[in-house]
Amino acid sequence: MPARTGEQYIQGISKAKNNVWIHGEKVDDVPSHPAFRNIVRSIANLYDLQHEKADKMLYTSEQTGDKVGLSFIAPKTVDDLIRRREMISEWAGYTGGMMGRTPDYLNTSVMAFGTSGNFFAQNDPMFAENARKYYDYCRENDISLTHTLIHPQTNRSKKQSEQKDPYLSARIVEKNKDGIVVKGARLLATLGGVTDEIVVFPSTLNKASSEDDPYAMAFAIPNNTEGLKFLCRESFDTGRSQWDHPLSSRFEESDAIVVFDNVLVPWERVFVSGSSDICNRTYVETNAIVHMAHQVIAKNTVKTEFVLGVILNMMESIGIDVFPHVKEKASEVMLILETMRSHLYRAEHNASIDKYGNMTPDFAPLNAARNWYPKMYQRIVEIVKILGASGLMGIPTEADFNADDIGELVHRYTQGANIDGYERTQLFRLAWDISISTFGGRQALYEYYFFGDPARMSNIYYDQFNKEPYKAMVKDFLQRDESRVLS
């Protein structure tokens, strides 16, 4: 199957009968369940968008000649990187950047793993071939993926091997002729209940020692594999209309604890088995982290554009766009946007071919952006709240506008400077869903921890930064002898 349509995606999820639980109940049919039907429809629309804009979002597979998703491309030129980023931006534009785990995110990492030569062969020769074949399979069948990286928050001061319950975190409990058997739990699979397969990867930040080898693994399996369960958090889609809840009614991604109840992972689906050393080096040495960061920074650039648009419309709607302190706050967001664009431009135009033959973005600007933006997004949301003020609370529902007894009053008393009450309230409900709704709160938390603990990330960034040229610059300045008087 080449690039899928939305209907093909929905049929696949319905047919799979994934073991999904929410609100204490097992879900019979994911696409029709109130907690998932709207996000399923939104993902389906993304797949349909690929076909509507095929010239920008699909490319011809060298393996089959079929049209496949451009997010899967193994880029060979800078133009390939730019085309991929433009495709990513199309999907992000549809969601306003409010879906962090659209399929393109993991497609880039699967590509990096699948084209990374013999990296995984260091653990076992067949694992490199497994990664290559899995990349081909996902690309040619347009597989939607979720993933899980981290262990449960039990006692973060101890290694997994030191926990009271050694089977709390997912670990290898057996290796046999058929594969590895995994038991325990992992966090936090976004879109876990509404995707085709799950990839279990090592953490991008948390490094493990040899004592934790039983917990060190990487593999991919279908979401309906026997013994695999998705325990989803409470849904933030409360069943309200798109008018009342413009974001949560469409883009509530859901997050899940993933439970492996003695799950058998066939050997052909294993990439790493019991090697902390390989896991610690996976993201950096395959360049997966670079390609994933490229997707994320592209998505967050679009997200910033979208929220800036909301801010500017809010300012104009109530006539505060004439005040210096308001313009100053909007300009903060404009500066963030231009900085993100600059990071992307430098990353793409300083790209180079890596040892696997892929055109790989310059990681330095992407790494700076992924450390900086999680904190900036908190400020962007704060600006929405500051400028919205009481307007984020004085937001009637659509039903209020349609009520015979009060509709006229609601229209009259919610009007703006140059906008009627209905349109102004709709705009401010969008700002509310960005900033202070449950959905908005999850967005802020999600962005803050997107790549991991910001403090740990900044420490790693500091440790890996080449500090010597800047120290030498100062030493050279201090040692310069300019005491001679020129005649």
C-alpha positions as CSV (number, residue, x, y, z in Angstrom):
1,M,0.0,0.0,0.0
2,P,1.5,3.4,-1.0
3,A,0.5,6.7,0.8
4,R,-2.8,6.0,2.5
5,T,-6.0,7.9,2.4
6,G,-7.8,9.0,5.6
7,E,-10.4,6.3,5.2
8,Q,-7.7,3.6,4.8
9,Y,-6.1,4.8,8.0
10,I,-9.5,4.7,9.9
11,Q,-10.3,1.2,8.6
12,G,-6.9,0.0,9.7
13,I,-7.3,1.3,13.3
14,S,-10.8,-0.1,13.5
15,K,-9.8,-3.5,12.2
16,A,-6.7,-3.8,14.5
17,K,-8.8,-3.8,17.7
18,N,-5.9,-2.4,19.8
19,N,-6.1,-3.1,23.5
20,V,-6.9,0.5,24.6
21,W,-8.3,1.5,28.0
22,I,-9.7,4.9,29.1
23,H,-11.9,6.1,31.9
24,G,-11.7,2.6,33.4
25,E,-13.2,0.9,30.4
26,K,-11.8,-1.1,27.5
27,V,-12.5,0.5,24.1
28,D,-14.4,-1.6,21.7
29,D,-13.9,0.5,18.6
30,V,-11.3,3.3,18.8
31,P,-12.5,5.4,15.8
32,S,-16.0,5.7,17.1
33,H,-15.2,6.2,20.8
34,P,-16.0,9.8,22.1
35,A,-12.5,10.2,23.5
36,F,-10.8,9.3,20.2
37,R,-13.1,9.9,17.2
38,N,-12.2,13.5,16.7
39,I,-8.4,13.0,16.8
40,V,-8.8,10.0,14.5
41,R,-10.7,12.2,12.1
42,S,-8.0,14.8,12.3
43,I,-5.2,12.3,11.5
44,A,-7.3,11.0,8.7
45,N,-7.5,14.5,7.3
46,L,-3.7,14.7,7.4
47,Y,-3.5,11.6,5.3
48,D,-6.0,13.0,2.9
49,L,-4.1,16.2,2.7
50,Q,-1.1,14.3,1.3
51,H,-3.2,13.4,-1.7
52,E,-4.7,16.8,-2.1
53,K,-1.2,18.4,-2.2
54,A,0.6,15.4,-3.7
55,D,3.2,17.5,-5.5
56,K,4.3,18.9,-2.1
57,M,3.8,16.0,0.2
58,L,4.5,12.8,-1.7
59,Y,7.5,11.5,-3.6
60,T,8.2,8.4,-5.8
61,S,9.6,5.4,-3.9
62,E,12.8,4.1,-5.5
63,Q,11.9,0.6,-4.3
64,T,8.3,0.3,-5.6
65,G,7.7,3.3,-7.8
66,D,4.7,4.2,-5.7
67,K,3.9,7.6,-4.3
68,V,4.8,7.6,-0.6
69,G,4.9,10.2,2.2
70,L,7.7,12.8,1.8
71,S,8.4,12.7,5.5
72,F,9.9,9.2,4.9
73,I,12.5,10.5,2.4
74,A,16.2,9.8,3.0
75,P,17.4,13.2,1.9
76,K,20.4,13.4,-0.5
77,T,20.4,17.1,-1.2
78,V,19.6,20.4,0.6
79,D,16.6,20.6,-1.7
80,D,15.3,17.3,-0.3
81,L,15.6,18.8,3.2
82,I,13.7,21.9,2.2
83,R,11.0,19.8,0.5
84,R,10.6,17.6,3.6
85,R,10.4,20.7,5.8
86,E,7.7,22.2,3.5
87,M,5.7,19.0,3.7
88,I,6.1,19.0,7.6
89,S,4.9,22.6,7.6
90,E,1.8,21.7,5.6
91,W,0.7,19.2,8.2
92,A,1.6,21.6,11.0
93,G,-0.3,24.3,9.3
94,Y,-3.5,22.2,9.4
95,T,-3.2,21.7,13.1
96,G,-1.8,25.2,14.0
97,G,1.2,23.2,15.3
98,M,-1.0,21.9,18.1
99,M,-0.3,18.2,17.4
100,G,3.2,17.3,18.5
101,R,3.2,13.8,17.3
102,T,1.9,13.9,13.8
103,P,3.2,10.9,11.9
104,D,6.0,12.8,10.2
105,Y,7.8,13.1,13.6
106,L,8.6,9.4,13.9
107,N,8.9,8.9,10.2
108,T,12.1,10.9,10.2
109,S,13.7,8.8,13.0
110,V,12.7,5.5,11.4
111,M,14.4,6.7,8.2
112,A,17.6,7.5,10.2
113,F,17.6,4.1,11.9
114,G,16.9,2.3,8.7
115,T,19.7,4.0,6.7
116,S,22.3,3.9,9.4
117,G,24.4,1.2,7.9
118,N,25.8,-1.3,10.4
119,F,25.2,0.7,13.6
120,F,22.7,-1.8,15.0
121,A,24.9,-4.7,13.8
122,Q,27.2,-3.9,16.7
123,N,24.7,-5.6,18.9
124,D,23.8,-8.4,16.4
125,P,24.4,-8.5,12.6
126,M,20.7,-9.1,11.9
127,F,19.6,-6.0,13.8
128,A,20.9,-3.6,11.1
129,E,18.9,-5.6,8.5
130,N,15.9,-5.4,10.7
131,A,16.1,-1.7,11.0
132,R,16.5,-1.3,7.2
133,K,13.5,-3.6,6.5
134,Y,11.4,-1.8,9.0
135,Y,12.0,1.5,7.4
136,D,11.1,0.1,4.0
137,Y,7.9,-1.5,5.5
138,C,6.8,1.8,7.2
139,R,7.5,3.9,4.1
140,E,5.8,1.6,1.6
141,N,2.7,1.1,3.9
142,D,2.4,4.6,5.4
143,I,2.4,3.1,8.9
144,S,1.4,5.5,11.7
145,L,3.6,5.2,14.8
146,T,3.6,6.0,18.5
147,H,6.7,5.5,20.6
148,T,7.8,5.2,24.2
149,L,11.1,6.3,25.6
150,I,11.1,6.5,29.4
151,H,10.5,4.4,32.5
152,P,7.8,5.0,35.1
153,Q,8.3,7.8,37.6
154,T,9.0,5.5,40.6
155,N,12.3,6.5,42.2
156,R,14.3,8.7,39.8
157,S,17.2,8.7,42.2
158,K,17.9,5.0,41.5
159,K,18.8,3.0,38.4
160,Q,16.1,0.6,37.1
161,S,18.1,-2.4,38.4
162,E,17.9,-0.8,41.9
163,Q,14.1,-0.3,42.0
164,K,12.1,-2.3,44.6
165,D,10.1,-3.9,41.8
166,P,12.5,-5.1,39.1
167,Y,9.6,-5.7,36.7
168,L,8.0,-2.3,37.0
169,S,9.9,-0.8,34.1
170,A,9.7,-2.7,30.8
171,R,12.5,-5.2,30.6
172,I,13.6,-8.3,28.8
173,V,12.7,-11.3,30.9
174,E,13.5,-14.0,28.3
175,K,15.2,-14.6,25.0
176,N,14.2,-17.6,23.0
177,K,14.3,-18.9,19.5
178,D,11.3,-16.7,18.5
179,G,12.4,-13.4,20.0
180,I,12.5,-11.5,23.3
181,V,9.8,-11.4,25.9
182,V,9.2,-8.0,27.5
183,K,7.4,-7.4,30.8
184,G,6.7,-4.1,32.6
185,A,5.7,-0.5,31.6
186,R,6.9,2.5,29.7
187,L,5.9,6.1,29.4
188,L,4.3,8.0,27.7
189,A,2.9,7.0,24.3
190,T,1.3,10.0,22.6
191,L,-1.3,8.8,20.1
192,G,-0.8,5.3,21.6
193,G,-4.4,4.2,21.0
194,V,-4.9,5.6,17.5
195,T,-1.8,4.4,15.7
196,D,-0.8,1.2,13.9
197,E,2.4,0.3,15.7
198,I,4.7,1.3,18.6
199,V,8.4,1.7,18.5
200,V,10.2,1.3,21.8
201,F,13.4,3.4,21.8
202,P,16.0,4.3,24.3
203,S,15.8,7.7,25.9
204,T,17.4,10.6,24.0
205,L,18.8,12.0,27.3
206,N,18.9,9.4,30.1
207,K,22.0,7.3,29.9
208,A,22.1,3.8,31.3
209,S,24.9,1.6,32.7
210,S,25.6,-2.1,32.1
211,E,23.6,-3.0,35.2
212,D,20.5,-1.8,33.3
213,D,21.2,-4.0,30.2
214,P,17.9,-6.0,30.7
215,Y,16.0,-2.6,30.3
216,A,18.1,-1.6,27.3
217,M,16.2,-2.4,24.1
218,A,14.7,-1.1,20.9
219,F,12.0,-2.8,18.8
220,A,8.8,-2.2,16.9
221,I,5.5,-4.2,17.1
222,P,1.9,-3.8,16.0
223,N,-0.3,-2.1,18.6
224,N,-2.6,-5.1,18.7
225,T,0.2,-7.5,19.7
226,E,-1.0,-9.9,22.4
227,G,-0.2,-8.7,25.9
228,L,0.2,-5.1,24.9
229,K,-2.1,-2.6,26.6
230,F,-2.5,1.2,26.3
231,L,-3.8,2.8,29.5
232,C,-4.8,6.3,28.3
233,R,-5.1,9.3,30.5
234,E,-8.4,11.2,30.9
235,S,-9.5,12.7,27.7
236,F,-9.4,16.5,27.3
237,D,-11.9,16.2,24.5
238,T,-15.1,16.7,26.4
239,G,-17.5,16.3,23.5
240,R,-18.1,20.0,23.0
241,S,-18.4,21.6,19.6
242,Q,-15.5,23.0,17.6
243,W,-16.9,26.5,18.1
244,D,-16.7,26.1,21.9
245,H,-13.5,24.1,22.1
246,P,-11.7,24.8,18.8
247,L,-8.5,22.9,19.6
248,S,-9.4,20.2,22.1
249,S,-12.3,19.0,19.9
250,R,-9.9,18.3,17.0
251,F,-6.4,17.8,18.2
252,E,-6.5,16.0,21.6
253,E,-3.7,13.5,21.0
254,S,-4.1,11.4,24.1
255,D,-1.1,10.0,26.1
256,A,-0.9,6.5,27.4
257,I,1.1,4.3,29.8
258,V,2.2,1.3,27.8
259,V,2.0,-2.1,29.6
260,F,3.9,-5.1,28.3
261,D,2.4,-8.3,29.8
262,N,5.0,-10.8,28.7
263,V,4.9,-9.5,25.1
264,L,6.8,-11.6,22.6
265,V,8.7,-9.4,20.2
266,P,9.8,-11.5,17.1
267,W,13.5,-11.3,16.4
268,E,12.9,-9.6,13.0
269,R,11.4,-6.7,14.9
270,V,14.3,-6.2,17.3
271,F,16.9,-3.5,16.8
272,V,18.7,-3.6,20.2
273,S,18.6,-6.3,22.8
274,G,20.2,-5.9,26.2
275,S,22.9,-3.4,25.4
276,S,23.0,-0.1,27.3
277,D,26.1,0.9,25.4
278,I,24.3,0.7,22.0
279,C,21.2,2.4,23.4
280,N,23.2,5.3,24.9
281,R,24.7,6.0,21.4
282,T,21.7,5.3,19.2
283,Y,20.2,8.7,18.6
284,V,23.5,10.6,18.2
285,E,25.4,8.1,16.1
286,T,22.5,7.4,13.7
287,N,21.7,11.1,13.4
288,A,18.1,10.3,14.3
289,I,18.1,13.2,16.8
290,V,19.1,15.6,14.1
291,H,16.3,14.6,11.7
292,M,13.7,14.5,14.5
293,A,14.9,18.0,15.7
294,H,14.5,19.3,12.1
295,Q,10.8,18.2,12.2
296,V,10.2,19.6,15.6
297,I,11.7,23.0,14.9
298,A,9.7,23.2,11.6
299,K,6.5,22.3,13.5
300,N,7.2,24.8,16.3
301,T,7.9,27.6,13.8
302,V,4.4,27.1,12.3
303,K,3.0,26.9,15.9
304,T,4.6,30.3,16.6
305,E,3.1,31.7,13.4
306,F,-0.3,30.4,14.4
307,V,-0.3,31.8,18.0
308,L,1.1,35.1,16.8
309,G,-1.8,35.3,14.4
310,V,-4.2,34.8,17.3
311,I,-2.4,37.5,19.4
312,L,-2.5,40.0,16.5
313,N,-6.2,39.4,15.9
314,M,-7.0,39.7,19.6
315,M,-5.2,43.0,19.8
316,E,-7.0,44.4,16.8
317,S,-10.4,43.1,17.9
318,I,-10.5,45.1,21.1
319,G,-8.4,48.1,20.0
320,I,-5.3,47.5,22.1
321,D,-3.0,47.4,19.1
322,V,-2.3,51.2,19.6
323,F,-0.6,50.8,23.0
324,P,3.2,50.7,23.2
325,H,3.3,48.0,26.0
326,V,1.0,45.8,23.9
327,K,3.1,46.2,20.8
328,E,6.1,45.4,22.8
329,K,4.6,42.0,23.9
330,A,3.6,41.1,20.4
331,S,7.1,42.0,19.2
332,E,8.5,39.4,21.6
333,V,6.6,36.7,19.7
334,M,7.7,38.2,16.4
335,L,11.3,38.0,17.5
336,I,10.9,34.4,18.6
337,L,9.4,33.5,15.2
338,E,12.2,35.1,13.3
339,T,14.8,33.4,15.5
340,M,13.2,30.0,14.8
341,R,13.2,30.7,11.1
342,S,16.8,31.7,11.3
343,H,17.7,28.4,13.0
344,L,15.9,26.4,10.3
345,Y,17.6,28.4,7.5
346,R,21.1,27.8,9.0
347,A,20.4,24.1,9.7
348,E,19.3,23.5,6.1
349,H,21.8,25.6,4.3
350,N,24.8,24.3,6.4
351,A,23.7,20.7,5.9
352,S,26.2,18.1,4.8
353,I,26.2,14.4,3.8
354,D,26.8,12.1,6.8
355,K,28.6,8.8,6.8
356,Y,25.4,7.0,5.8
357,G,24.9,9.1,2.7
358,N,22.1,11.2,4.0
359,M,22.0,15.0,3.7
360,T,21.8,15.9,7.4
361,P,21.0,19.3,8.8
362,D,23.5,21.3,10.8
363,F,22.7,20.2,14.4
364,A,24.1,23.2,16.1
365,P,21.2,25.6,15.4
366,L,18.6,22.9,15.8
367,N,20.1,21.9,19.2
368,A,20.0,25.6,20.2
369,A,16.4,25.9,19.2
370,R,15.2,22.7,20.9
371,N,16.8,23.9,24.1
372,W,15.5,27.5,23.8
373,Y,11.9,27.1,22.5
374,P,10.4,25.0,25.3
375,K,11.0,28.1,27.6
376,M,9.9,30.6,24.9
377,Y,6.6,28.8,24.4
378,Q,5.8,29.4,28.1
379,R,6.3,33.1,27.5
380,I,4.2,33.1,24.3
381,V,1.3,31.5,26.2
382,E,1.8,34.0,29.1
383,I,1.5,36.9,26.5
384,V,-1.8,35.4,25.3
385,K,-3.1,35.4,28.9
386,I,-1.8,38.9,29.6
387,L,-3.4,40.4,26.5
388,G,-6.6,38.4,26.7
389,A,-7.1,39.3,30.4
390,S,-10.7,39.1,31.5
391,G,-11.7,38.4,27.9
392,L,-10.5,34.8,28.3
393,M,-13.1,34.4,31.0
394,G,-16.0,36.4,29.5
395,I,-16.5,33.9,26.7
396,P,-20.1,32.7,26.3
397,T,-20.8,29.5,24.4
398,E,-22.4,29.2,21.0
399,A,-25.6,28.1,22.7
400,D,-25.7,31.4,24.5
401,F,-25.7,33.3,21.2
402,N,-28.5,31.1,19.9
403,A,-30.7,31.4,22.9
404,D,-33.9,33.3,22.3
405,D,-34.0,35.0,25.7
406,I,-30.4,36.2,25.9
407,G,-28.9,35.9,22.4
408,E,-29.3,39.5,21.5
409,L,-27.7,40.6,24.8
410,V,-24.8,38.3,24.4
411,H,-24.2,39.7,20.9
412,R,-24.4,43.2,22.1
413,Y,-22.2,42.9,25.2
414,T,-19.4,40.9,23.7
415,Q,-18.7,43.0,20.6
416,G,-15.2,44.4,20.0
417,A,-13.8,47.5,18.5
418,N,-14.3,46.5,14.9
419,I,-15.8,43.0,15.2
420,D,-19.2,41.6,16.3
421,G,-19.7,39.7,19.5
422,Y,-20.0,36.3,17.8
423,E,-16.7,36.6,16.0
424,R,-14.9,38.2,18.9
425,T,-16.0,35.4,21.3
426,Q,-15.0,32.7,18.8
427,L,-11.6,34.3,18.6
428,F,-11.2,34.5,22.3
429,R,-12.4,30.9,22.8
430,L,-9.5,29.9,20.6
431,A,-7.1,32.0,22.7
432,W,-8.6,30.4,25.8
433,D,-8.0,26.9,24.4
434,I,-4.4,27.8,23.7
435,S,-3.6,29.3,27.0
436,I,-5.8,28.3,30.0
437,S,-8.0,25.3,29.1
438,T,-7.0,21.8,30.1
439,F,-5.8,21.3,26.5
440,G,-3.7,24.5,26.7
441,G,-2.2,23.4,30.0
442,R,-1.2,20.1,28.5
443,Q,0.3,21.9,25.5
444,A,2.5,24.0,27.7
445,L,3.7,21.1,29.7
446,Y,4.3,19.0,26.6
447,E,6.4,21.7,24.9
448,Y,8.4,22.2,28.1
449,Y,9.4,18.6,28.3
450,F,9.3,17.7,24.6
451,F,12.9,16.5,24.4
452,G,13.4,15.9,28.1
453,D,14.1,17.8,31.3
454,P,15.2,21.3,30.2
455,A,17.8,21.5,33.1
456,R,19.4,18.2,32.1
457,M,19.3,19.3,28.4
458,S,21.0,22.6,29.1
459,N,23.7,20.8,31.2
460,I,24.3,18.4,28.3
461,Y,24.4,21.3,25.9
462,Y,26.9,23.1,28.1
463,D,29.1,20.0,28.5
464,Q,29.2,19.4,24.7
465,F,29.6,23.0,23.6
466,N,33.1,23.8,22.3
467,K,34.1,26.4,24.8
468,E,37.8,26.7,24.1
469,P,37.7,29.2,21.2
470,Y,35.9,31.7,23.4
471,K,38.2,31.2,26.4
472,A,41.1,31.6,24.1
473,M,39.7,34.8,22.6
474,V,39.8,36.4,26.1
475,K,43.2,35.1,27.0
476,D,44.6,36.5,23.7
477,F,43.1,39.8,24.4
478,L,44.6,40.0,27.9
479,Q,48.0,38.9,26.7
480,R,48.1,41.5,23.9
481,D,50.9,44.0,24.3
482,E,49.7,47.4,23.1
483,S,51.9,49.5,25.4
484,R,54.1,50.9,22.6
485,V,53.3,54.5,21.7
486,L,53.0,54.8,17.9
487,S,55.0,57.7,16.5
